[in-house]
Amino acid sequence: MECWGKRSPDGSWHPLVDHCVDVAFAFRSLLELPRLARSLAELDPAQRERLAVLAFLHDFGKANRGFQAKAIPGARDTCGHVMEAVAFLREDCCRALWPEAWRELVGAIAGWFRDGEQALAMLLASLSHHGRPVSWSDYDASGIGHSAHRYWRKAGDCNPIASVAALADAAFRVFPSAFATGVPPIDAAPALQQRFAGLVMLADWIASDTRFFPYRKSGEEDRPALAREAARWALRAIGLASPDERSPRDFEEALGFAPSPVQAALLGKLPVDDSTRLLLLEAETGSGKTEAALAWFLRLYAAKEVDGLYFALPTRVAARELYGRVRRAIERAFPEEGARPRPVLLAVPGYARADGIPAGEVLANPHDHLWPDREEDRWRERLWSAEHPKRFLAAPVAVGTVDQAVLSALAVRHGLLRSVCLDRSLLVVDEVHASDPYLRELVRGLLCGHLGRGGWALLLSATLGESAAASLFGRDLLPLEEAMRRPYPLLSARDRGWSHPSTRQRRLRLEPRASLEDQRALLEPVRSALRDGARVLVVCNTVRRAIALFREVEKFLGEKEPGLLDAVFAVDGQRCPHHGRFAPEDRELLDEALSHTLGKGSASRPCLVIGTQTLEQSLDLDADLLLTDLAPIDVLLQRLGRLHRHDGRDRPHAFAEPRALVFVPEKPLEQYLDERGCLRGPAGLGAVYRDGRVLALTWELLRERGEVTLPDQARELIELATHPERLFRLGESWRRHGDELEGKVCAEVRQALRSLVDDRPFGELHYPDRGESVLTRLGLPTMELPLATPVRSPFGRELRSLPMPAHWLAGDDLRRITDVPVPVESDGRVLRFSVNGRRFRYSRLGLERDDPEDDDADDA
């Protein structure tokens, strides 16, 4: 048998050389996209051709006999192809087997770089195409060096050395300009090695797709010519190659309204140069920050400074909410499909959509021919970036969570692939204030790398304090008084700012109520407001608290005033709260119903929505009355942004002015500190919101001010509750709390820094084998728990899995649990199941424990 690595549908062998040619030409085409390969833009054509040769060699390890044996049913003496390739390069016993053509090729490669170490590092970078860098420590741990030579020796009809010689001969034949004389050596510093590796990973994934690169149909086929054309087609179809025409409609045509002053500045006043590569837009909720970001993207895209946009949101819900607005804006800005960056992707695992169509609705059937003309087949190709989360950032326009962007900066599998895709895009990070210290440090690392490679970024926030802003910009902290004098709203770069006074000021009444421990205190204000015809929004700090309050309200209204039950938020007749512990299928229904109930254009009638932090970010909701647990000032301002959000709405007379009831503890917050300085207060104070100093200062502001004017006083309020000078002035017990908290923060920052990709060369660059979700957010992730059989949810959706907070199963083998489908009992209204002896239920109230423990660390 011939010894190659790629099998055709009819079972015959096709040369490994074909796939290597495909990858090399895909890689070469990627190099021609200037914003995708900014770091390699200075290379001349012959140097680029030399990198294509290295990409061509990415799979040479598949020629070894142990890998080829995998094609034989029942074969036992098999092996992989990556570490075996390293052994072929490194071990003397393997080097003694090298054919002459391979020796000549490797000798040429050694002279292409500044020194031999760089040449070897680049070969290792090419071999790392499966996503994880090949490191010497991994190689030594594999032990393959002791036995690899036997897999490279001829046995029977399989001759690995002949295959290697054929690959080397093909490299000389297909890429002759790479071997020209007089070409300057490439200085392959670690940064260039990482860009190269990421591009090879991307090229390998593209070239492995038979929709673009079909199997050889005859021995006479000119594979390089086909691969060149296939690569061109693939990059266009996927959306990596931008349309030649880049003339979007003007803002008013694209968005449907005239630009605000800040939007107009981004459209034309601001310079497009290195001084504006990183911008921060601070403005109140509902002020059009999303549209401002789109304005900046359209300008940069038309100027060919970027080829894409990634809109990073703090949560999946926020991403899904924003996706429709972004997609419609892009469609209106580029009415001609051929000139539009496509697809516009919802980059959320489990919810992926391309140009509004769910990825699962377009079947990935095999193609009978290359580069089809049928619209259905073109749709399949366009969905390429939606088919796997690792590809999400390849879409020209994508809306997703900040986690997807952060993964491009972390030492995780395929992080470098994500990174090279993101290089070409304007990175917009929304709600940047919402990051905890760990995630904020990761975002800083992400921005540092993205900007250092010539990228562009825009940060959006309604409530960013000076300490966080200084950290993100890498500048000195401003003193308190100076920080409070900074304008608001404000568009700022590192060294300058552009202020744009708000055209809309709102005076809000704030009424602290000392009843955080007694949820029954909320019942009468809720009933009274509903009687008056108000739209009432209740935001709790934890899921458990939201569900408990919902039960109390249902019982109270059912006994005291049943007619008001119709005002309680419901989905398909099922009353329910709104929080993050619903199955994705049901959560979509809840979000749609929520927009219908409190969104733009919704009816002015009495209604009540009880939920958690899912209600406070990136949702266009409008309430007459807000009831909220005490939260840090930045979070509180976000919640206040849901009051009287839409002008022109007919409101009950008693709620003509926006009003918020803030529920605070019955005793001073300081009394909830233990002897070590840990805060253990009610309603998630100290667990969900850890910094008691900010909570204490927020509470102090509530006592001092019965009303506030927003956005005019937003800057002052934020700094008075978050600036380090204010935190330092608190008493001794709070200093002890601060020390305890700072110790945890420092540990988290150190952990974040350890998770970021460093600048070591390949060979030394090593990724620990760990999961992605644990790295982007601290703590255990939410798992998808597979169900033994599909079941109907309380809202009529078919469920095959349920979200499970991993901390509920702490101490168990989480990987084993997610591999074993769980039997579920259902009575049509409630699903019940057990995991490792722990009982759970899922109903219209969401997922709960049937044997709840005392756990104030419930998330949202």
PDB file of N, CA, C and O in Angstrom, residues 446-469:
ATOM      1  N   LEU A 446      -5.315  41.131  26.945  1.00  0.00           N
ATOM      2  CA  LEU A 446      -5.881  41.051  25.601  1.00  0.00           C
ATOM      3  C   LEU A 446      -5.648  42.349  24.834  1.00  0.00           C
ATOM      4  O   LEU A 446      -5.204  42.344  23.682  1.00  0.00           O
ATOM      5  N   LEU A 447      -5.946  43.483  25.478  1.00  0.00           N
ATOM      6  CA  LEU A 447      -5.779  44.774  24.823  1.00  0.00           C
ATOM      7  C   LEU A 447      -4.323  45.059  24.505  1.00  0.00           C
ATOM      8  O   LEU A 447      -3.997  45.581  23.430  1.00  0.00           O
ATOM      9  N   CYS A 448      -3.442  44.720  25.430  1.00  0.00           N
ATOM     10  CA  CYS A 448      -2.015  44.966  25.224  1.00  0.00           C
ATOM     11  C   CYS A 448      -1.522  44.249  23.974  1.00  0.00           C
ATOM     12  O   CYS A 448      -0.836  44.842  23.129  1.00  0.00           O
ATOM     13  N   GLY A 449      -1.882  42.978  23.831  1.00  0.00           N
ATOM     14  CA  GLY A 449      -1.456  42.230  22.658  1.00  0.00           C
ATOM     15  C   GLY A 449      -2.116  42.723  21.388  1.00  0.00           C
ATOM     16  O   GLY A 449      -1.468  42.882  20.354  1.00  0.00           O
ATOM     17  N   HIS A 450      -3.419  42.979  21.451  1.00  0.00           N
ATOM     18  CA  HIS A 450      -4.178  43.399  20.274  1.00  0.00           C
ATOM     19  C   HIS A 450      -3.671  44.742  19.748  1.00  0.00           C
ATOM     20  O   HIS A 450      -3.439  44.905  18.541  1.00  0.00           O
ATOM     21  N   LEU A 451      -3.478  45.700  20.641  1.00  0.00           N
ATOM     22  CA  LEU A 451      -2.997  47.018  20.235  1.00  0.00           C
ATOM     23  C   LEU A 451      -1.541  46.956  19.799  1.00  0.00           C
ATOM     24  O   LEU A 451      -1.124  47.644  18.865  1.00  0.00           O
ATOM     25  N   GLY A 452      -0.738  46.135  20.480  1.00  0.00           N
ATOM     26  CA  GLY A 452       0.667  46.013  20.125  1.00  0.00           C
ATOM     27  C   GLY A 452       0.875  45.465  18.730  1.00  0.00           C
ATOM     28  O   GLY A 452       1.920  45.715  18.108  1.00  0.00           O
ATOM     29  N   ARG A 453      -0.100  44.730  18.218  1.00  0.00           N
ATOM     30  CA  ARG A 453      -0.003  44.190  16.856  1.00  0.00           C
ATOM     31  C   ARG A 453      -0.682  45.088  15.834  1.00  0.00           C
ATOM     32  O   ARG A 453      -0.937  44.682  14.696  1.00  0.00           O
ATOM     33  N   GLY A 454      -1.008  46.314  16.244  1.00  0.00           N
ATOM     34  CA  GLY A 454      -1.614  47.268  15.317  1.00  0.00           C
ATOM     35  C   GLY A 454      -3.117  47.212  15.256  1.00  0.00           C
ATOM     36  O   GLY A 454      -3.725  47.757  14.328  1.00  0.00           O
ATOM     37  N   GLY A 455      -3.763  46.562  16.243  1.00  0.00           N
ATOM     38  CA  GLY A 455      -5.209  46.464  16.249  1.00  0.00           C
ATOM     39  C   GLY A 455      -5.880  47.713  16.786  1.00  0.00           C
ATOM     40  O   GLY A 455      -5.234  48.667  17.225  1.00  0.00           O
ATOM     41  N   TRP A 456      -7.208  47.694  16.764  1.00  0.00           N
ATOM     42  CA  TRP A 456      -8.033  48.809  17.229  1.00  0.00           C
ATOM     43  C   TRP A 456      -9.007  48.287  18.273  1.00  0.00           C
ATOM     44  O   TRP A 456      -9.526  47.177  18.158  1.00  0.00           O
ATOM     45  N   ALA A 457      -9.280  49.106  19.304  1.00  0.00           N
ATOM     46  CA  ALA A 457     -10.200  48.695  20.371  1.00  0.00           C
ATOM     47  C   ALA A 457     -10.996  49.900  20.860  1.00  0.00           C
ATOM     48  O   ALA A 457     -10.482  51.029  20.917  1.00  0.00           O
ATOM     49  N   LEU A 458     -12.238  49.636  21.232  1.00  0.00           N
ATOM     50  CA  LEU A 458     -13.131  50.644  21.801  1.00  0.00           C
ATOM     51  C   LEU A 458     -13.792  50.033  23.024  1.00  0.00           C
ATOM     52  O   LEU A 458     -14.403  48.965  22.941  1.00  0.00           O
ATOM     53  N   LEU A 459     -13.653  50.698  24.160  1.00  0.00           N
ATOM     54  CA  LEU A 459     -14.258  50.236  25.408  1.00  0.00           C
ATOM     55  C   LEU A 459     -15.490  51.071  25.694  1.00  0.00           C
ATOM     56  O   LEU A 459     -15.466  52.304  25.551  1.00  0.00           O
ATOM     57  N   LEU A 460     -16.572  50.419  26.117  1.00  0.00           N
ATOM     58  CA  LEU A 460     -17.822  51.099  26.419  1.00  0.00           C
ATOM     59  C   LEU A 460     -18.184  50.875  27.877  1.00  0.00           C
ATOM     60  O   LEU A 460     -18.045  49.771  28.394  1.00  0.00           O
ATOM     61  N   SER A 461     -18.647  51.928  28.529  1.00  0.00           N
ATOM     62  CA  SER A 461     -19.054  51.788  29.921  1.00  0.00           C
ATOM     63  C   SER A 461     -19.983  52.930  30.310  1.00  0.00           C
ATOM     64  O   SER A 461     -19.814  54.061  29.851  1.00  0.00           O
ATOM     65  N   ALA A 462     -20.920  52.616  31.163  1.00  0.00           N
ATOM     66  CA  ALA A 462     -21.736  53.669  31.763  1.00  0.00           C
ATOM     67  C   ALA A 462     -21.156  54.111  33.092  1.00  0.00           C
ATOM     68  O   ALA A 462     -21.425  55.225  33.547  1.00  0.00           O
ATOM     69  N   THR A 463     -20.329  53.253  33.699  1.00  0.00           N
ATOM     70  CA  THR A 463     -19.969  53.504  35.108  1.00  0.00           C
ATOM     71  C   THR A 463     -18.551  53.062  35.421  1.00  0.00           C
ATOM     72  O   THR A 463     -18.336  52.310  36.357  1.00  0.00           O
ATOM     73  N   LEU A 464     -17.577  53.510  34.687  1.00  0.00           N
ATOM     74  CA  LEU A 464     -16.198  53.094  34.936  1.00  0.00           C
ATOM     75  C   LEU A 464     -15.503  54.091  35.852  1.00  0.00           C
ATOM     76  O   LEU A 464     -15.437  55.279  35.555  1.00  0.00           O
ATOM     77  N   GLY A 465     -14.967  53.587  36.961  1.00  0.00           N
ATOM     78  CA  GLY A 465     -14.249  54.446  37.896  1.00  0.00           C
ATOM     79  C   GLY A 465     -12.846  54.765  37.417  1.00  0.00           C
ATOM     80  O   GLY A 465     -12.291  54.090  36.552  1.00  0.00           O
ATOM     81  N   GLU A 466     -12.245  55.798  38.020  1.00  0.00           N
ATOM     82  CA  GLU A 466     -10.919  56.247  37.622  1.00  0.00           C
ATOM     83  C   GLU A 466      -9.872  55.162  37.805  1.00  0.00           C
ATOM     84  O   GLU A 466      -8.986  54.997  36.960  1.00  0.00           O
ATOM     85  N   SER A 467      -9.934  54.399  38.861  1.00  0.00           N
ATOM     86  CA  SER A 467      -8.904  53.375  39.087  1.00  0.00           C
ATOM     87  C   SER A 467      -8.927  52.334  37.976  1.00  0.00           C
ATOM     88  O   SER A 467      -7.868  51.901  37.497  1.00  0.00           O
ATOM     89  N   ALA A 468     -10.120  51.932  37.531  1.00  0.00           N
ATOM     90  CA  ALA A 468     -10.215  50.953  36.445  1.00  0.00           C
ATOM     91  C   ALA A 468      -9.784  51.579  35.125  1.00  0.00           C
ATOM     92  O   ALA A 468      -9.086  50.946  34.324  1.00  0.00           O
ATOM     93  N   ALA A 469     -10.172  52.840  34.873  1.00  0.00           N
ATOM     94  CA  ALA A 469      -9.801  53.501  33.621  1.00  0.00           C
ATOM     95  C   ALA A 469      -8.288  53.661  33.518  1.00  0.00           C
ATOM     96  O   ALA A 469      -7.688  53.421  32.465  1.00  0.00           O
TER      97      ALA A 469
END
